[in-house]
mmCIF file of C-alpha atoms in Angstrom:
data_model
loop_
_atom_site.group_PDB
_atom_site.id
_atom_site.type_symbol
_atom_site.label_atom_id
_atom_site.label_comp_id
_atom_site.label_asym_id
_atom_site.label_seq_id
_atom_site.Cartn_x
_atom_site.Cartn_y
_atom_site.Cartn_z
ATOM 1 C CA SER A 20 -27.991 144.793 -169.457
ATOM 2 C CA TYR A 21 -27.941 148.601 -169.458
ATOM 3 C CA PRO A 22 -26.191 150.149 -166.411
ATOM 4 C CA TRP A 23 -27.930 153.483 -166.908
ATOM 5 C CA LEU A 24 -31.297 151.741 -166.379
ATOM 6 C CA ARG A 25 -30.343 150.682 -162.860
ATOM 7 C CA PRO A 26 -32.812 152.077 -160.307
ATOM 8 C CA THR A 27 -30.175 154.202 -158.601
ATOM 9 C CA ILE A 28 -31.021 156.727 -155.917
ATOM 10 C CA ARG A 29 -30.264 159.517 -158.389
ATOM 11 C CA ILE A 30 -32.761 158.161 -160.917
ATOM 12 C CA ARG A 31 -35.368 157.658 -158.218
ATOM 13 C CA LEU A 32 -34.903 161.178 -156.866
ATOM 14 C CA THR A 33 -35.113 162.547 -160.414
ATOM 15 C CA LEU A 34 -38.378 160.704 -161.018
ATOM 16 C CA LEU A 35 -39.673 161.882 -157.647
ATOM 17 C CA TYR A 36 -38.815 165.548 -158.278
ATOM 18 C CA GLY A 37 -40.048 165.492 -161.863
ATOM 19 C CA GLY A 38 -43.185 163.538 -160.982
ATOM 20 C CA MET A 39 -44.106 165.926 -158.177
ATOM 21 C CA PHE A 40 -43.605 168.906 -160.502
ATOM 22 C CA LEU A 41 -45.674 167.241 -163.219
ATOM 23 C CA ILE A 42 -48.548 166.482 -160.835
ATOM 24 C CA ALA A 43 -48.450 170.015 -159.422
ATOM 25 C CA GLY A 44 -48.405 171.463 -162.964
ATOM 26 C CA MET A 45 -51.397 169.362 -164.038
ATOM 27 C CA VAL A 46 -53.384 170.432 -160.952
ATOM 28 C CA LEU A 47 -52.470 174.069 -161.576
ATOM 29 C CA LEU A 48 -53.397 173.780 -165.263
ATOM 30 C CA THR A 49 -56.781 172.269 -164.356
ATOM 31 C CA ILE A 50 -57.500 175.095 -161.916
ATOM 32 C CA ILE A 51 -56.492 177.761 -164.479
ATOM 33 C CA TYR A 52 -58.619 176.095 -167.152
ATOM 34 C CA LEU A 53 -61.705 176.023 -164.924
ATOM 35 C CA LEU A 54 -61.214 179.623 -163.797
ATOM 36 C CA ALA A 55 -60.680 180.782 -167.392
ATOM 37 C CA ALA A 56 -63.806 178.911 -168.542
ATOM 38 C CA GLN A 57 -65.853 180.488 -165.776
ATOM 39 C CA ALA A 58 -64.458 183.958 -166.537
ATOM 40 C CA LEU A 59 -65.211 183.618 -170.249
ATOM 41 C CA HIS A 60 -68.705 182.379 -169.522
ATOM 42 C CA ASP A 61 -69.442 185.291 -167.234
ATOM 43 C CA GLY A 62 -67.794 187.820 -169.516
ATOM 44 C CA ASN A 63 -69.620 186.661 -172.661
ATOM 45 C CA GLU A 64 -73.106 187.345 -171.319
ATOM 46 C CA LEU A 65 -74.699 190.021 -173.599
ATOM 47 C CA PRO A 66 -75.458 193.286 -171.789
ATOM 48 C CA PHE A 67 -78.221 194.231 -174.312
ATOM 49 C CA ARG A 68 -81.258 192.877 -176.172
ATOM 50 C CA LEU A 69 -82.591 194.024 -179.583
ATOM 51 C CA LEU A 70 -86.145 195.251 -179.707
ATOM 52 C CA ASN A 71 -86.521 195.855 -183.484
ATOM 53 C CA ALA A 72 -88.246 193.175 -185.492
ATOM 54 C CA ARG A 73 -85.518 192.545 -188.104
ATOM 55 C CA VAL A 74 -81.752 192.975 -188.127
ATOM 56 C CA GLN A 75 -79.421 193.152 -191.103
ATOM 57 C CA LEU A 76 -75.648 192.617 -190.616
ATOM 58 C CA ASN A 77 -72.505 190.931 -191.988
ATOM 59 C CA SER A 78 -69.918 188.932 -189.858
ATOM 60 C CA ASP A 79 -66.682 187.252 -190.981
ATOM 61 C CA ARG A 80 -66.150 185.282 -187.747
ATOM 62 C CA CYS A 81 -69.756 184.090 -187.346
ATOM 63 C CA PRO A 82 -71.168 183.008 -190.712
ATOM 64 C CA GLY A 83 -74.573 182.484 -189.105
ATOM 65 C CA LEU A 84 -74.887 186.210 -188.432
ATOM 66 C CA THR A 85 -74.750 187.275 -192.047
ATOM 67 C CA GLY A 86 -77.868 188.598 -193.769
ATOM 68 C CA THR A 87 -81.237 189.859 -192.610
ATOM 69 C CA MET A 88 -83.036 187.960 -189.851
ATOM 70 C CA PRO A 89 -85.550 188.452 -187.063
ATOM 71 C CA SER A 90 -84.191 189.835 -183.819
ATOM 72 C CA ASP A 91 -84.948 186.635 -181.901
ATOM 73 C CA ASP A 92 -82.985 184.544 -184.406
ATOM 74 C CA PHE A 93 -80.174 187.072 -184.236
ATOM 75 C CA MET A 94 -79.958 186.798 -180.431
ATOM 76 C CA ASP A 95 -79.914 182.968 -180.569
ATOM 77 C CA ARG A 96 -77.234 182.939 -183.231
ATOM 78 C CA LEU A 97 -75.201 185.540 -181.379
ATOM 79 C CA VAL A 98 -75.249 183.418 -178.195
ATOM 80 C CA ALA A 99 -74.254 180.300 -180.201
ATOM 81 C CA CYS A 100 -71.423 182.223 -181.859
ATOM 82 C CA SER A 101 -70.193 183.449 -178.473
ATOM 83 C CA ASP A 102 -70.222 179.902 -177.100
ATOM 84 C CA GLU A 103 -68.226 178.672 -180.100
ATOM 85 C CA GLN A 104 -65.692 181.479 -179.715
ATOM 86 C CA ARG A 105 -65.338 180.667 -176.019
ATOM 87 C CA ARG A 106 -64.812 176.957 -176.789
ATOM 88 C CA MET A 107 -62.137 177.748 -179.367
ATOM 89 C CA ALA A 108 -60.358 180.093 -176.947
ATOM 90 C CA LEU A 109 -60.380 177.442 -174.214
ATOM 91 C CA ASP A 110 -59.084 174.764 -176.613
ATOM 92 C CA SER A 111 -56.264 177.082 -177.717
ATOM 93 C CA LEU A 112 -55.446 177.866 -174.081
ATOM 94 C CA LEU A 113 -55.395 174.169 -173.207
ATOM 95 C CA ARG A 114 -53.109 173.215 -176.109
ATOM 96 C CA ARG A 115 -50.618 175.960 -175.404
ATOM 97 C CA SER A 116 -50.672 175.243 -171.686
ATOM 98 C CA LEU A 117 -50.016 171.529 -172.269
ATOM 99 C CA LEU A 118 -47.083 172.348 -174.550
ATOM 100 C CA ALA A 119 -45.692 174.745 -171.943
ATOM 101 C CA LEU A 120 -46.212 172.130 -169.218
ATOM 102 C CA LEU A 121 -44.411 169.496 -171.323
ATOM 103 C CA GLY A 122 -41.424 171.786 -171.860
ATOM 104 C CA LEU A 123 -41.295 172.697 -168.180
ATOM 105 C CA ALA A 124 -41.558 169.001 -167.220
ATOM 106 C CA VAL A 125 -38.519 168.166 -169.365
ATOM 107 C CA ALA A 126 -36.654 171.074 -167.798
ATOM 108 C CA ALA A 127 -37.783 169.941 -164.330
ATOM 109 C CA PHE A 128 -36.560 166.381 -164.892
ATOM 110 C CA ALA A 129 -33.209 167.647 -166.178
ATOM 111 C CA PHE A 130 -32.897 170.099 -163.298
ATOM 112 C CA GLY A 131 -33.909 167.390 -160.834
ATOM 113 C CA TYR A 132 -31.284 165.027 -162.285
ATOM 114 C CA VAL A 133 -28.573 167.661 -161.940
ATOM 115 C CA MET A 134 -29.626 168.610 -158.414
ATOM 116 C CA ALA A 135 -29.873 164.946 -157.356
ATOM 117 C CA GLY A 136 -26.353 164.434 -158.695
ATOM 118 C CA ARG A 137 -25.076 167.385 -156.664
ATOM 119 C CA VAL A 138 -26.845 166.168 -153.526
ATOM 120 C CA LEU A 139 -25.579 162.606 -153.959
ATOM 121 C CA SER A 140 -22.048 163.467 -155.076
ATOM 122 C CA PRO A 141 -20.674 162.765 -151.560
ATOM 123 C CA LEU A 142 -22.139 159.258 -151.787
ATOM 124 C CA GLY A 143 -20.358 158.771 -155.104
ATOM 125 C CA ARG A 144 -17.114 159.855 -153.488
ATOM 126 C CA ILE A 145 -17.693 157.424 -150.611
ATOM 127 C CA THR A 146 -18.409 154.623 -153.102
ATOM 128 C CA ARG A 147 -15.252 155.315 -155.116
ATOM 129 C CA THR A 148 -13.139 155.348 -151.967
ATOM 130 C CA ALA A 149 -14.719 152.105 -150.760
ATOM 131 C CA ARG A 150 -13.964 150.514 -154.157
ATOM 132 C CA GLN A 151 -10.325 151.581 -153.910
ATOM 133 C CA VAL A 152 -10.139 150.238 -150.373
ATOM 134 C CA ALA A 153 -11.606 146.942 -151.599
ATOM 135 C CA GLY A 154 -8.579 146.759 -153.887
ATOM 136 C CA SER A 155 -6.362 146.708 -150.748
ATOM 137 C CA ASP A 156 -5.518 150.421 -150.941
ATOM 138 C CA LEU A 157 -6.219 151.156 -147.283
ATOM 139 C CA HIS A 158 -4.422 154.528 -147.411
ATOM 140 C CA LYS A 159 -7.342 156.231 -149.168
ATOM 141 C CA ARG A 160 -9.642 158.487 -147.171
ATOM 142 C CA ILE A 161 -12.807 160.346 -148.113
ATOM 143 C CA GLU A 162 -12.112 163.531 -146.122
ATOM 144 C CA LEU A 163 -15.464 165.007 -147.121
ATOM 145 C CA GLU A 164 -15.806 168.761 -146.695
ATOM 146 C CA GLY A 165 -19.031 170.678 -146.358
ATOM 147 C CA PRO A 166 -21.877 171.168 -143.878
ATOM 148 C CA ASP A 167 -22.080 168.932 -140.840
ATOM 149 C CA ASP A 168 -24.985 166.842 -142.139
ATOM 150 C CA GLU A 169 -25.771 163.125 -142.311
ATOM 151 C CA LEU A 170 -23.459 162.548 -145.287
ATOM 152 C CA LYS A 171 -20.566 164.257 -143.502
ATOM 153 C CA GLU A 172 -21.217 162.080 -140.452
ATOM 154 C CA LEU A 173 -21.264 158.946 -142.647
ATOM 155 C CA SER A 174 -17.998 159.990 -144.314
ATOM 156 C CA ASP A 175 -16.247 160.637 -140.994
ATOM 157 C CA THR A 176 -17.451 157.292 -139.633
ATOM 158 C CA PHE A 177 -16.151 155.538 -142.731
ATOM 159 C CA ASP A 178 -12.776 157.268 -142.397
ATOM 160 C CA ASP A 179 -12.537 156.160 -138.753
ATOM 161 C CA MET A 180 -13.309 152.597 -139.806
ATOM 162 C CA LEU A 181 -10.593 152.767 -142.474
ATOM 163 C CA ASP A 182 -8.090 153.977 -139.881
ATOM 164 C CA ARG A 183 -8.813 150.956 -137.718
ATOM 165 C CA LEU A 184 -8.663 148.607 -140.703
ATOM 166 C CA GLU A 185 -5.343 150.034 -141.833
ATOM 167 C CA ARG A 186 -3.872 149.625 -138.361
ATOM 168 C CA ALA A 187 -5.136 146.046 -138.159
ATOM 169 C CA PHE A 188 -3.879 145.225 -141.653
ATOM 170 C CA SER A 189 -0.486 146.779 -140.961
ATOM 171 C CA ALA A 190 -0.225 144.770 -137.746
ATOM 172 C CA GLN A 191 -1.090 141.623 -139.692
ATOM 173 C CA GLN A 192 1.558 142.378 -142.312
ATOM 174 C CA ARG A 193 4.160 142.991 -139.627
ATOM 175 C CA PHE A 194 3.184 139.761 -137.923
ATOM 176 C CA VAL A 195 3.432 137.805 -141.175
ATOM 177 C CA GLY A 196 6.822 139.330 -141.898
ATOM 178 C CA ASN A 197 8.127 138.641 -138.397
ATOM 179 C CA ALA A 198 6.696 135.134 -138.393
ATOM 180 C CA SER A 199 8.246 134.486 -141.785
ATOM 181 C CA HIS A 200 11.662 135.493 -140.508
ATOM 182 C CA GLU A 201 11.398 133.850 -137.079
ATOM 183 C CA LEU A 202 10.098 130.544 -138.448
ATOM 184 C CA ARG A 203 12.143 130.233 -141.605
ATOM 185 C CA THR A 204 15.528 130.977 -140.068
ATOM 186 C CA PRO A 205 15.710 128.127 -137.503
ATOM 187 C CA LEU A 206 14.235 125.691 -140.006
ATOM 188 C CA ALA A 207 16.858 126.654 -142.573
ATOM 189 C CA ILE A 208 19.604 126.231 -139.965
ATOM 190 C CA ASN A 209 18.259 122.812 -138.988
ATOM 191 C CA ARG A 210 18.123 121.733 -142.606
ATOM 192 C CA THR A 211 21.733 122.824 -143.184
ATOM 193 C CA LEU A 212 22.971 120.983 -140.094
ATOM 194 C CA LEU A 213 21.126 117.829 -141.049
ATOM 195 C CA GLU A 214 22.405 117.925 -144.626
ATOM 196 C CA VAL A 215 25.942 118.363 -143.340
ATOM 197 C CA GLN A 216 25.473 115.353 -141.075
ATOM 198 C CA LEU A 217 24.129 113.270 -143.932
ATOM 199 C CA ALA A 218 27.094 114.262 -146.084
ATOM 200 C CA ASP A 219 29.509 112.859 -143.501
ATOM 201 C CA PRO A 220 30.547 109.400 -144.764
ATOM 202 C CA GLY A 221 31.857 108.393 -141.367
ATOM 203 C CA ALA A 222 28.580 108.898 -139.513
ATOM 204 C CA PRO A 223 26.972 105.747 -138.102
ATOM 205 C CA SER A 224 23.988 104.364 -139.986
ATOM 206 C CA GLU A 225 21.710 104.987 -136.990
ATOM 207 C CA VAL A 226 22.687 108.660 -136.959
ATOM 208 C CA GLN A 227 22.147 108.941 -140.720
ATOM 209 C CA GLN A 228 18.705 107.324 -140.426
ATOM 210 C CA LEU A 229 17.799 109.710 -137.612
ATOM 211 C CA ALA A 230 19.059 112.647 -139.690
ATOM 212 C CA LYS A 231 16.914 111.562 -142.629
ATOM 213 C CA THR A 232 13.858 111.328 -140.383
ATOM 214 C CA LEU A 233 14.545 114.738 -138.868
ATOM 215 C CA LEU A 234 15.194 116.205 -142.327
ATOM 216 C CA ALA A 235 11.809 114.925 -143.545
ATOM 217 C CA THR A 236 10.157 116.406 -140.447
ATOM 218 C CA ASN A 237 11.977 119.692 -140.995
ATOM 219 C CA GLU A 238 10.889 119.744 -144.643
ATOM 220 C CA ARG A 239 7.317 119.148 -143.542
ATOM 221 C CA SER A 240 7.574 122.099 -141.119
ATOM 222 C CA GLU A 241 8.948 124.306 -143.894
ATOM 223 C CA GLN A 242 6.023 123.344 -146.122
ATOM 224 C CA LEU A 243 3.650 124.168 -143.297
ATOM 225 C CA VAL A 244 5.213 127.607 -142.789
ATOM 226 C CA GLU A 245 5.176 128.373 -146.520
ATOM 227 C CA GLY A 246 1.569 127.251 -146.758
ATOM 228 C CA LEU A 247 0.496 129.411 -143.823
ATOM 229 C CA LEU A 248 2.240 132.471 -145.230
ATOM 230 C CA LEU A 249 0.751 131.935 -148.679
ATOM 231 C CA LEU A 250 -2.677 131.416 -147.132
ATOM 232 C CA ALA A 251 -2.368 134.698 -145.199
ATOM 233 C CA ARG A 252 -1.239 136.657 -148.255
ATOM 234 C CA SER A 253 -3.857 135.240 -150.613
ATOM 235 C CA GLU A 254 -6.820 136.248 -148.419
ATOM 236 C CA ASN A 255 -6.847 139.754 -149.925
ATOM 237 C CA GLU A 256 -8.222 140.592 -153.344
ATOM 238 C CA LEU A 257 -5.557 141.195 -155.966
ATOM 239 C CA VAL A 258 -4.839 144.671 -157.311
ATOM 240 C CA ASP A 259 -2.222 143.965 -159.990
ATOM 241 C CA ARG A 260 -3.748 141.590 -162.542
ATOM 242 C CA LYS A 261 -2.343 140.294 -165.816
ATOM 243 C CA PRO A 262 -3.717 137.925 -168.483
ATOM 244 C CA VAL A 263 -3.044 134.297 -167.508
ATOM 245 C CA ASP A 264 -3.804 131.211 -169.600
ATOM 246 C CA LEU A 265 -5.102 128.469 -167.308
ATOM 247 C CA SER A 266 -4.088 125.804 -169.839
ATOM 248 C CA GLU A 267 -0.418 126.804 -169.521
ATOM 249 C CA VAL A 268 -0.656 126.972 -165.731
ATOM 250 C CA ALA A 269 -2.299 123.545 -165.566
ATOM 251 C CA SER A 270 0.223 122.020 -167.991
ATOM 252 C CA GLN A 271 3.126 123.291 -165.885
ATOM 253 C CA ALA A 272 1.552 121.790 -162.775
ATOM 254 C CA VAL A 273 1.071 118.454 -164.540
ATOM 255 C CA GLU A 274 4.717 118.393 -165.604
ATOM 256 C CA GLN A 275 5.884 119.128 -162.054
ATOM 257 C CA VAL A 276 3.855 116.245 -160.639
ATOM 258 C CA ARG A 277 4.501 113.793 -163.474
ATOM 259 C CA GLY A 278 7.446 112.113 -161.716
ATOM 260 C CA GLU A 279 5.479 111.556 -158.507
ATOM 261 C CA ALA A 280 2.515 110.271 -160.525
ATOM 262 C CA GLN A 281 4.694 107.737 -162.329
ATOM 263 C CA ASP A 282 6.118 106.506 -159.035
ATOM 264 C CA LYS A 283 2.588 105.932 -157.717
ATOM 265 C CA GLY A 284 1.304 104.426 -160.986
ATOM 266 C CA VAL A 285 -1.210 107.221 -161.580
ATOM 267 C CA GLU A 286 -2.055 108.187 -165.158
ATOM 268 C CA LEU A 287 -2.214 111.929 -165.963
ATOM 269 C CA ARG A 288 -4.568 112.885 -168.769
ATOM 270 C CA GLY A 289 -7.004 115.552 -169.894
ATOM 271 C CA VAL A 290 -7.594 118.146 -172.620
ATOM 272 C CA ARG A 291 -6.466 121.656 -171.766
ATOM 273 C CA GLN A 292 -7.975 124.300 -174.018
ATOM 274 C CA PRO A 293 -6.870 127.963 -173.851
ATOM 275 C CA ALA A 294 -8.771 129.757 -171.091
ATOM 276 C CA TYR A 295 -7.618 133.260 -170.181
ATOM 277 C CA THR A 296 -8.311 135.096 -166.937
ATOM 278 C CA GLN A 297 -6.966 138.207 -165.233
ATOM 279 C CA GLY A 298 -4.854 137.426 -162.198
ATOM 280 C CA ASN A 299 -1.525 136.463 -160.669
ATOM 281 C CA GLY A 300 0.209 133.685 -162.596
ATOM 282 C CA VAL A 301 2.296 132.471 -159.636
ATOM 283 C CA LEU A 302 -0.718 132.076 -157.358
ATOM 284 C CA LEU A 303 -2.782 130.393 -160.066
ATOM 285 C CA GLU A 304 0.057 127.978 -160.749
ATOM 286 C CA ARG A 305 0.028 127.149 -157.037
ATOM 287 C CA VAL A 306 -3.715 126.469 -157.287
ATOM 288 C CA ALA A 307 -3.231 124.013 -160.140
ATOM 289 C CA LEU A 308 -0.217 122.413 -158.473
ATOM 290 C CA ASN A 309 -2.047 121.874 -155.181
ATOM 291 C CA LEU A 310 -5.048 120.327 -156.920
ATOM 292 C CA VAL A 311 -2.971 118.000 -159.095
ATOM 293 C CA GLN A 312 -0.741 116.974 -156.159
ATOM 294 C CA ASN A 313 -3.767 116.192 -154.016
ATOM 295 C CA ALA A 314 -5.363 114.248 -156.864
ATOM 296 C CA VAL A 315 -2.195 112.145 -157.302
ATOM 297 C CA ARG A 316 -1.508 111.565 -153.610
ATOM 298 C CA TYR A 317 -5.082 110.705 -152.623
ATOM 299 C CA ASN A 318 -5.592 108.096 -155.313
ATOM 300 C CA LEU A 319 -5.826 104.354 -155.815
ATOM 301 C CA ARG A 320 -2.813 102.117 -155.234
ATOM 302 C CA GLU A 321 -3.187 100.635 -158.726
ATOM 303 C CA GLY A 322 -4.893 101.777 -161.915
ATOM 304 C CA GLY A 323 -5.565 105.304 -160.736
ATOM 305 C CA TRP A 324 -5.872 108.334 -162.999
ATOM 306 C CA VAL A 325 -6.124 112.104 -162.820
ATOM 307 C CA THR A 326 -7.841 114.240 -165.458
ATOM 308 C CA VAL A 327 -6.746 117.886 -165.656
ATOM 309 C CA SER A 328 -8.767 119.969 -168.120
ATOM 310 C CA THR A 329 -9.356 123.651 -168.839
ATOM 311 C CA GLU A 330 -11.931 125.404 -170.972
ATOM 312 C CA ALA A 331 -13.258 128.881 -171.632
ATOM 313 C CA GLN A 332 -16.927 129.402 -170.825
ATOM 314 C CA PRO A 333 -19.049 132.552 -171.186
ATOM 315 C CA GLY A 334 -17.631 135.080 -168.743
ATOM 316 C CA GLN A 335 -15.253 132.689 -166.979
ATOM 317 C CA ALA A 336 -12.242 130.405 -167.327
ATOM 318 C CA VAL A 337 -12.614 126.972 -165.757
ATOM 319 C CA LEU A 338 -10.076 124.474 -164.410
ATOM 320 C CA VAL A 339 -11.376 120.987 -163.575
ATOM 321 C CA VAL A 340 -9.339 118.319 -161.788
ATOM 322 C CA GLU A 341 -10.941 114.876 -161.472
ATOM 323 C CA ASN A 342 -9.347 111.802 -159.923
ATOM 324 C CA THR A 343 -9.996 108.287 -158.781
ATOM 325 C CA GLY A 344 -9.449 107.447 -155.157
ATOM 326 C CA PRO A 345 -11.184 106.543 -151.925
ATOM 327 C CA VAL A 346 -14.910 107.195 -151.610
ATOM 328 C CA VAL A 347 -15.509 110.655 -150.141
ATOM 329 C CA PRO A 348 -18.770 111.192 -148.218
ATOM 330 C CA ALA A 349 -20.679 114.213 -149.483
ATOM 331 C CA TYR A 350 -20.817 115.760 -146.021
ATOM 332 C CA GLU A 351 -17.005 115.673 -145.794
ATOM 333 C CA VAL A 352 -16.345 117.639 -148.987
ATOM 334 C CA ASP A 353 -16.785 121.122 -147.483
ATOM 335 C CA ASN A 354 -14.522 120.222 -144.551
ATOM 336 C CA LEU A 355 -11.655 119.449 -146.923
ATOM 337 C CA PHE A 356 -11.344 123.189 -147.727
ATOM 338 C CA GLU A 357 -10.728 124.093 -144.077
ATOM 339 C CA PRO A 358 -7.107 124.449 -142.908
ATOM 340 C CA PHE A 359 -5.543 121.270 -141.474
ATOM 341 C CA ARG A 360 -8.596 119.174 -142.366
ATOM 342 C CA ARG A 361 -8.348 115.823 -144.126
ATOM 343 C CA LEU A 362 -10.554 112.825 -144.549
ATOM 344 C CA ARG A 363 -11.190 111.016 -141.308
ATOM 345 C CA THR A 364 -9.366 108.008 -142.702
ATOM 346 C CA GLU A 365 -6.151 110.035 -143.009
ATOM 347 C CA ARG A 366 -3.890 110.283 -140.003
ATOM 348 C CA THR A 367 -2.200 113.465 -138.958
ATOM 349 C CA GLY A 368 1.178 111.987 -139.590
ATOM 350 C CA SER A 369 0.454 111.287 -143.216
ATOM 351 C CA ASP A 370 3.150 112.198 -145.668
ATOM 352 C CA LYS A 371 0.596 113.412 -148.196
ATOM 353 C CA GLY A 372 0.700 117.031 -147.102
ATOM 354 C CA VAL A 373 0.136 119.453 -144.265
ATOM 355 C CA GLY A 374 -3.590 119.947 -144.801
ATOM 356 C CA LEU A 375 -3.426 123.402 -146.397
ATOM 357 C CA GLY A 376 -3.619 122.579 -150.106
ATOM 358 C CA LEU A 377 -7.342 123.044 -150.683
ATOM 359 C CA SER A 378 -7.499 125.948 -148.226
ATOM 360 C CA ILE A 379 -4.915 127.779 -150.315
ATOM 361 C CA VAL A 380 -6.840 126.907 -153.481
ATOM 362 C CA ARG A 381 -10.017 128.442 -152.084
ATOM 363 C CA SER A 382 -8.266 131.552 -150.757
ATOM 364 C CA VAL A 383 -6.482 132.235 -154.053
ATOM 365 C CA ALA A 384 -9.694 131.683 -156.032
ATOM 366 C CA ARG A 385 -11.568 134.124 -153.801
ATOM 367 C CA ALA A 386 -8.771 136.682 -154.146
ATOM 368 C CA HIS A 387 -9.276 136.445 -157.926
ATOM 369 C CA GLY A 388 -13.048 136.911 -157.576
ATOM 370 C CA GLY A 389 -13.716 133.266 -158.464
ATOM 371 C CA ALA A 390 -15.095 130.215 -156.713
ATOM 372 C CA VAL A 391 -14.148 126.583 -156.060
ATOM 373 C CA THR A 392 -16.671 123.768 -155.976
ATOM 374 C CA ALA A 393 -16.050 120.082 -155.306
ATOM 375 C CA GLY A 394 -18.131 116.962 -155.466
ATOM 376 C CA PRO A 395 -17.525 113.263 -154.832
ATOM 377 C CA ARG A 396 -17.460 110.700 -157.636
ATOM 378 C CA GLU A 397 -19.654 107.649 -157.292
ATOM 379 C CA ASP A 398 -16.703 105.286 -157.775
ATOM 380 C CA GLY A 399 -14.460 107.246 -155.424
ATOM 381 C CA GLY A 400 -12.372 110.366 -155.746
ATOM 382 C CA LEU A 401 -13.302 113.991 -156.287
ATOM 383 C CA VAL A 402 -14.194 116.446 -159.013
ATOM 384 C CA VAL A 403 -12.869 119.925 -158.187
ATOM 385 C CA ARG A 404 -13.923 122.856 -160.353
ATOM 386 C CA VAL A 405 -12.248 126.285 -160.210
ATOM 387 C CA ALA A 406 -14.141 129.056 -162.034
ATOM 388 C CA LEU A 407 -12.400 132.426 -162.461
ATOM 389 C CA PRO A 408 -13.840 135.556 -164.111
ATOM 390 C CA VAL A 409 -12.456 136.545 -167.492
#
């Protein structure tokens, strides 16, 4: 595709200005041509008539008027010569006028393009600022100067909207920071107290069992807090991007889950080809880890498998995680990507997770400009496909 062929407003205004000038020039040229033809016709009428019988003359411009001829023949040939001279003059006028019109049309289109660019330059400034804001730089403002016209009003309205967005985003960041501190601190204290209790060899077995149960519950709460914070932070599009190989990210995730997979009797397999994308390696590793963990945990009791593969496709890098497991109804697939949603067969007290894994996967993929799609397998399980732009 050719970006300069896009039907932008500048191109359309240029064509409009140039087209209007071209039409006006053609109408004016037609009027001048008709007036010149009429003036030449009226001006070429002979104000005399020869009365002698024979006329002898010599003409370089009218070969038919050379020699001796009767006066009537001379008058006829003189009129024909005048008509030919008038036709040649009009043809010359038309050619030169068309050339002049062509040159002026080119100049008009160029002038129209420049003027359209000057008129639309505030829109370009608004677009550039909006693009920077889309990259999470909410401190940018347009601050357009000039006459109080529609573009100035649009710029001021956009700046007001950015002020409100920045305040809302700052409040969200403060809330996330405060929530992170307020939620993590008591959970960390609880975990320390419980670990100290478990380390006491003289504690009764009932107390140790209760401490283990509370420690598992505390760990689950910590996972929930971490998941919520990661979900909140990954909702925004990334600004700082670096090359990341999905095959390395997926391989690291597979190695982290390998122990759990062996305990559950799940086979890990798949071919991971190099597939590079621009993004945040830590977040992408979390995407792969969440998908592989879900695929291992929601699997068959015996003979289950998980296939983790990556490949580079035109314009995108793709991560595919496929697993065996319970049959998933097609209408339930979209619900799995919502926070705290699981299959209806799963209870809330399940130890398989806190219900944020796929939500985080979708949020991180969107922050990278990619997409996540999932579909059920006929024999049970899911096929999840993450496509990220190169």
